[in-house]
Coordinates of C-alpha atoms and ligand atoms in Angstrom, one line a residue:
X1 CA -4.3 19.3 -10.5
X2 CA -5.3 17.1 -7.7
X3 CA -3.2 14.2 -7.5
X4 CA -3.3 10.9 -5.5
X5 CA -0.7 8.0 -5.8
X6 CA -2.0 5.5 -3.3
X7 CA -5.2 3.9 -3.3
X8 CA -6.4 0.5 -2.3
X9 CA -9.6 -1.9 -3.8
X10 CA -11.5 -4.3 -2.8
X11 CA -8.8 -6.8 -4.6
X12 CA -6.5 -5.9 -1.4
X13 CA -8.1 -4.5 2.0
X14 CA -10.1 -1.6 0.7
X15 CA -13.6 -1.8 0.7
X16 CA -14.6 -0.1 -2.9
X17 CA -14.8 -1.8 -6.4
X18 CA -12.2 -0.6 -8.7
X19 CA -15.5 1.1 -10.6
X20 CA -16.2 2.5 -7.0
X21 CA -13.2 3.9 -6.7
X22 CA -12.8 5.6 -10.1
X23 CA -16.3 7.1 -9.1
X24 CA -15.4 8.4 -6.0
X25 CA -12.2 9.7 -7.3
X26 CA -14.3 11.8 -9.8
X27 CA -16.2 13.3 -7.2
X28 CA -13.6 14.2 -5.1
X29 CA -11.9 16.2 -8.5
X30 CA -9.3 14.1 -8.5
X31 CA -7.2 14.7 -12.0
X32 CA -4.4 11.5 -11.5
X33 CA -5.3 8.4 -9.6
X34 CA -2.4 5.4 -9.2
X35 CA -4.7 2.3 -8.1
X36 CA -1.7 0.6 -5.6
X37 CA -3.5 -2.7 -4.2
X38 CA -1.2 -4.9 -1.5
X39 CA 0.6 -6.8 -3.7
X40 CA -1.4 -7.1 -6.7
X41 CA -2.5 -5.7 -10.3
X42 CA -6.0 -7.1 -10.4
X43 CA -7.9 -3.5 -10.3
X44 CA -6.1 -2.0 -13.2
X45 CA -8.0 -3.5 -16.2
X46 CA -11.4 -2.9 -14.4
X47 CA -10.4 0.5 -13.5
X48 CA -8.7 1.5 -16.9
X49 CA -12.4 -0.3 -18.3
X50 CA -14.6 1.9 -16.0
X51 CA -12.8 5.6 -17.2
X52 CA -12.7 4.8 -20.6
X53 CA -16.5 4.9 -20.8
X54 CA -16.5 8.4 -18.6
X55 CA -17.1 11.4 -19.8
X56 CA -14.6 13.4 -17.3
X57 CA -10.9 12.5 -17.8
X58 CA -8.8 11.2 -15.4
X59 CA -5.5 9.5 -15.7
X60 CA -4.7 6.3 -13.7
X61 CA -1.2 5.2 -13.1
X62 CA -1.2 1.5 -12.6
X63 CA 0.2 0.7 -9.9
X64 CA 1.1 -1.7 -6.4
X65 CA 2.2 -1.7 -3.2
X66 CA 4.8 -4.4 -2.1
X67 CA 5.4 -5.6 1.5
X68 CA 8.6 -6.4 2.2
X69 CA 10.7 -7.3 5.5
X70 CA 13.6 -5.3 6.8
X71 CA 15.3 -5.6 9.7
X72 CA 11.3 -7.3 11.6
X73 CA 9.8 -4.0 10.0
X74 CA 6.7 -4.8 7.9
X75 CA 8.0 -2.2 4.7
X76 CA 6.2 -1.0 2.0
X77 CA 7.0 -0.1 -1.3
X78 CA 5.0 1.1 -3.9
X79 CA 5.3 0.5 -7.3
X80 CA 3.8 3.5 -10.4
X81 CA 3.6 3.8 -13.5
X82 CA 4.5 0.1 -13.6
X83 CA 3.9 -2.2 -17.1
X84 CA 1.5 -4.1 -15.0
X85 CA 1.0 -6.9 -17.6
X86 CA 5.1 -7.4 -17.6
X87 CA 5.4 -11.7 -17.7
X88 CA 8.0 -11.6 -15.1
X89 CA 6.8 -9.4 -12.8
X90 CA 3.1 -10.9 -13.1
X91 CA 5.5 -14.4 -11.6
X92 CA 6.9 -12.6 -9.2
X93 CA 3.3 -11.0 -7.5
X94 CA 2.3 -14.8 -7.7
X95 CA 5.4 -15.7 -5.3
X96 CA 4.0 -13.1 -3.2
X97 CA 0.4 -14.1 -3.2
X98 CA 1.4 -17.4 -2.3
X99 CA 3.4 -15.8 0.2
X100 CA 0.1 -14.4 1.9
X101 CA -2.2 -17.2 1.5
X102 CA 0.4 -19.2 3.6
X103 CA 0.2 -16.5 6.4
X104 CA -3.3 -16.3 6.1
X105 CA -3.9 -20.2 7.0
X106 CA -0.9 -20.4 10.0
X107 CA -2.5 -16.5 11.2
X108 CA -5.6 -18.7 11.3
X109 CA -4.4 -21.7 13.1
X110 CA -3.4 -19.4 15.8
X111 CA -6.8 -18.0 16.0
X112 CA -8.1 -21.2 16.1
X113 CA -5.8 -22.4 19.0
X114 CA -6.7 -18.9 20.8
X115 CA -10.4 -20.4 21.3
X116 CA -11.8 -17.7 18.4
X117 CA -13.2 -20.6 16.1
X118 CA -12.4 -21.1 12.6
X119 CA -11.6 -16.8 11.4
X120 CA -9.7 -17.8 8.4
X121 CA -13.0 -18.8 6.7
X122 CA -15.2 -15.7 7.7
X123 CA -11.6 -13.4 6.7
X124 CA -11.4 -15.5 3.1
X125 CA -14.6 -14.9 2.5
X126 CA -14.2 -11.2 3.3
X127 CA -11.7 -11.4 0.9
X128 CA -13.6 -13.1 -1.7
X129 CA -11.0 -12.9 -5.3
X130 CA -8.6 -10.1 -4.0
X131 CA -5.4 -10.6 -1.8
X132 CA -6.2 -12.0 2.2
X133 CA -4.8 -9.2 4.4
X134 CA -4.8 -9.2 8.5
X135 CA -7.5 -6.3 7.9
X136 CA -9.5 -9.1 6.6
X137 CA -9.0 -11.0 10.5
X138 CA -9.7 -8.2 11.9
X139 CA -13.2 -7.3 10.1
X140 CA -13.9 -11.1 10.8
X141 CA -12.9 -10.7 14.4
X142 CA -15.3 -7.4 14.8
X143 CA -18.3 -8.8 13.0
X144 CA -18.1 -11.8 15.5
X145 CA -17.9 -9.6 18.4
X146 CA -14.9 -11.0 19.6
X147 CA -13.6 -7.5 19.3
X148 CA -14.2 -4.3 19.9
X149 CA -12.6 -2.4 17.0
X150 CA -10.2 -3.5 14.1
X151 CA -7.6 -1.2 16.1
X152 CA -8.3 -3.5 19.3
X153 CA -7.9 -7.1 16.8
X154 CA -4.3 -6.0 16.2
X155 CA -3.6 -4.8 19.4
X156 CA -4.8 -7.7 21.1
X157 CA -4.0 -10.3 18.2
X158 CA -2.7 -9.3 14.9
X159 CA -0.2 -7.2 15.8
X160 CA 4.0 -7.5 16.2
X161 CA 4.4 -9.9 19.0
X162 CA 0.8 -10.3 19.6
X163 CA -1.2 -13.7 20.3
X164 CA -2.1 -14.7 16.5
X165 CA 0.9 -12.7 14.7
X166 CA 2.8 -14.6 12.3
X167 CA 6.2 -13.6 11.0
X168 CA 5.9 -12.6 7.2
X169 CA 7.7 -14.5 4.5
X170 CA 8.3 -10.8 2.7
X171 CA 10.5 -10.1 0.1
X172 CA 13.1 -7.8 1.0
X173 CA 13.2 -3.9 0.4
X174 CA 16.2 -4.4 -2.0
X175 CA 14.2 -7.3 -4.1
X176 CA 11.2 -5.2 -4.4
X177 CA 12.5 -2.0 -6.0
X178 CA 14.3 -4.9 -8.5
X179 CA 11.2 -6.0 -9.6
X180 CA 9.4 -2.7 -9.8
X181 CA 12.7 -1.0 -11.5
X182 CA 12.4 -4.2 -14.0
X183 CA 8.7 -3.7 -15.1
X184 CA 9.8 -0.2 -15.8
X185 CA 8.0 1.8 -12.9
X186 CA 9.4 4.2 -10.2
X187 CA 9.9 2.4 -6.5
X188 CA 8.1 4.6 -3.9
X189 CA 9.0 4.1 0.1
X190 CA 5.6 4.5 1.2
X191 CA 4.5 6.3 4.6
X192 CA 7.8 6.7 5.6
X193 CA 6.9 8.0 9.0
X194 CA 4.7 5.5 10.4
X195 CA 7.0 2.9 10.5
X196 CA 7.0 3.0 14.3
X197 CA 11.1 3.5 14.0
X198 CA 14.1 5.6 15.6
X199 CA 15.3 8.1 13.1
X200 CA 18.3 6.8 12.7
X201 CA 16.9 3.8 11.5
X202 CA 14.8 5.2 8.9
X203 CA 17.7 6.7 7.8
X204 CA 19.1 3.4 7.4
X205 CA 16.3 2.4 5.3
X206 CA 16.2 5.5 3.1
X207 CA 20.1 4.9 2.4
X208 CA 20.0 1.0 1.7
X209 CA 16.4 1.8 -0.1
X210 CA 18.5 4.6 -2.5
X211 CA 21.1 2.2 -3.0
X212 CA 18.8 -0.4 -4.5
X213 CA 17.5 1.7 -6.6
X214 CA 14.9 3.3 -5.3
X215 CA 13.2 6.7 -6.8
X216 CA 10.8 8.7 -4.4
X217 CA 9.8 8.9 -0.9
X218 CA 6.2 9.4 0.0
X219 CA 6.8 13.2 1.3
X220 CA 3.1 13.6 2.0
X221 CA -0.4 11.1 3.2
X222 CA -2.5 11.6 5.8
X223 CA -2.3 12.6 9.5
X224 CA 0.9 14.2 9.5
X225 CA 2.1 16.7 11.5
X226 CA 3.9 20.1 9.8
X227 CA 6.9 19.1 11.8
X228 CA 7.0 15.4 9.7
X229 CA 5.7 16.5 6.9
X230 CA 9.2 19.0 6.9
X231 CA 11.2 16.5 8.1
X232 CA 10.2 14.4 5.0
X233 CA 10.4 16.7 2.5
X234 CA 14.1 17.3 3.8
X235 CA 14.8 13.8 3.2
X236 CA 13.8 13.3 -0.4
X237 CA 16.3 16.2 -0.4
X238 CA 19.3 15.4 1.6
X239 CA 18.7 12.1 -0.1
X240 CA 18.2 13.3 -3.7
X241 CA 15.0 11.3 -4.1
X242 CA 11.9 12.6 -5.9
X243 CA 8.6 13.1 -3.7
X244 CA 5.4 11.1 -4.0
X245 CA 2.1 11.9 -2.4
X246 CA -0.8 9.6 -1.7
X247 CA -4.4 9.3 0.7
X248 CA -3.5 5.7 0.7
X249 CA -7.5 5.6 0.8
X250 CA -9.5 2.5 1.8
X251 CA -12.8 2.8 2.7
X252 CA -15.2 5.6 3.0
X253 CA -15.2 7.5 6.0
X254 CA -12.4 5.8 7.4
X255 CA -9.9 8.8 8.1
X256 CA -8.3 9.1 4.8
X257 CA -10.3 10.8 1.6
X258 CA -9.5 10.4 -1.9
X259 CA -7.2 13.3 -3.3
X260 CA -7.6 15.6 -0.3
X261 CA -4.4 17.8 1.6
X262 CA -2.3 15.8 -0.5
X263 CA -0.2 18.8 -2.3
X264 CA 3.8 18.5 -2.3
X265 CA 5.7 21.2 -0.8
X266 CA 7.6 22.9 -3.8
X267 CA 11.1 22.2 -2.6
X268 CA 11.2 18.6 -4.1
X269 CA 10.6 17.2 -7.3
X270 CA 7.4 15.2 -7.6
X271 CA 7.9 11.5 -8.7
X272 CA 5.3 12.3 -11.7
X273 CA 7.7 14.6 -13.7
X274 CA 9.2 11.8 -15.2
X275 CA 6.0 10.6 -16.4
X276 CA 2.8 12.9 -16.4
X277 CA 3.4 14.6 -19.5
X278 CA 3.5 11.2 -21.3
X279 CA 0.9 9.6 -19.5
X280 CA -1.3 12.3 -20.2
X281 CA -0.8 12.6 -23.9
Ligands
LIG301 P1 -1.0 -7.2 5.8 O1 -0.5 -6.6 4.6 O2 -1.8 -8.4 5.5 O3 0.0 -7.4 6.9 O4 -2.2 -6.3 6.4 C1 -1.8 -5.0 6.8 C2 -3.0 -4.1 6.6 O5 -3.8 -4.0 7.7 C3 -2.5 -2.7 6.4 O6 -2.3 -2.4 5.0 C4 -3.6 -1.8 6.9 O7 -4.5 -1.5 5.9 C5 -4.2 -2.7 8.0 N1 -3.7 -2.3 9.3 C6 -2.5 -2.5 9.8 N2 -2.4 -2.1 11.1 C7 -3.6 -1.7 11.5 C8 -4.2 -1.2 12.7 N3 -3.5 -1.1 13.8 N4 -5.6 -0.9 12.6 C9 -6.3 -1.1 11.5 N5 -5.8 -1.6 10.4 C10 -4.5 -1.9 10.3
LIG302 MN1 -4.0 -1.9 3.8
LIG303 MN1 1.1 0.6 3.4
LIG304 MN1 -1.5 1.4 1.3

């Protein structure tokens, strides 16, 4: 079974349609597919829509992936197998929305004050009905030429510390496995290795992360070394946390693929055991 627990639409930063995505996930074989948009539902009923008229069967695990604050890190935590439609939660991805759009307009002012002109436009339209990112700057700042890559736009702009970088009004890690916990999903620490952080602060995280409540740890995505990729694994262990795996795909050739090198190492219990078996019955 190929399985991929992190994918991003066009209703967040990636660049496919949540039909897109469904298509390109059958092409690539992919058997499970959790749609996990930056901080928002709005692919799943499209998505869910699009497979139910195909012919091959896939399952997809609604999903999301929440930013958070911790300590000045920028933290992610995905959500699966969440009740997406859940009142409360549904509120609480509103608080975050709002959350962004306020970033969005103050990242803009900087821009503006920088001598780039008026970005937030171009980036909202970019955007168009799905959730404003700073990938959505930075594809406005590389179609204007102002720079030279989207890499470059957060090095020179976006970034921590950088010239248009505006601290995030985030919820905390703690808060985001509560809401995830109450619309009955399992809280995921994404990409726990390219958090840009000592060791001994990630195992901070991981602790106060298992504390709250939290179920798995992202053991494996993309451009890992074998060294990490153990060193991971050995934390869902030592930490008694299930393993999750994901492309965390965005756009096509970009330098993550749908469903590909994603299989767990069989020392640790995949986040899915829980659930597959009823998911796909
Ligand atoms: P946001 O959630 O609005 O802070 O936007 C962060 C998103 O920007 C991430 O989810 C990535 O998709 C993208 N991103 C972050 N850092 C970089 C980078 N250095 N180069 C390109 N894209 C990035
Ligand atoms: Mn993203
Ligand atoms: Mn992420
Ligand atoms: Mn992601």
């Amino acid at each position: 079974m190929k399985i991929d627990l992190h994918a991003h639409t066009c209703y967040s930063d990636g660049a496919l349609t949540p039909e897109e995505l469904v298509m390109r996930a059958h092409n690539q074989q992919v058997d499970v597919l959790a749609l996990t948009d930056h901080d928002t539902v709005d692919a799943i009923a499209e998505a869910q829509q699009y497979q139910a008229q195909q012919k091959r069967a896939m399952t997809i695990v609604p999903g999301v992936e929440l930013s958070t604050s911790w300590h000045g890190f920028d933290i992610h935590i995905v959500g699966l197998n969440i009740d997406w439609q859940d009142p409360l939660f549904t509120e609480r991805l509103q608080q975050q929305q709002n959350a962004r759009e306020e970033r969005a307009r103050l990242i803009g002012d900087k821009l503006e004050k920088a001598g780039l002109g008026n970005v937030y436009d171009v980036a909202a339209r970019l955007a168009g009905k799905g959730q404003i990112t700073r990938a959505h700057f930075a594809r406005a700042l590389l179609e204007s030429n102002q720079v030279s890559s989207l890499e470059t736009a957060f090095r020179k702009y976006l970034g921590k510390g950088k010239r248009a970088h505006v601290s995030p009004r985030w919820i905390s890690v703690a808060e985001a496995v509560q809401w995830i916990n109450d619309a009955g999903g399992s809280a995921v620490l994404a990409h726990p290795g390219r958090y840009d952080m000592t060791a001994k602060w990630l195992r901070r995280l991981i602790v106060e992360f298992k504390q709250a409540g939290g179920h798995a740890l992202e053991v494996i995505y993309p451009g890992m070394s074998p060294a990490l990729k153990k060193q991971m694994a050995n934390y869902a262990i030592e930490y008694e946390l299930l393993a999750s795996t994901g492309s965390d795909f965005h756009a096509p050739g970009r330098w993550s693929e749908l469903g590909r090198h994603l299989a767990l190492p069989e020392t640790v219990k995949p986040v899915w055991s829980d659930w597959l078996s009823e998911l796909a019955a």
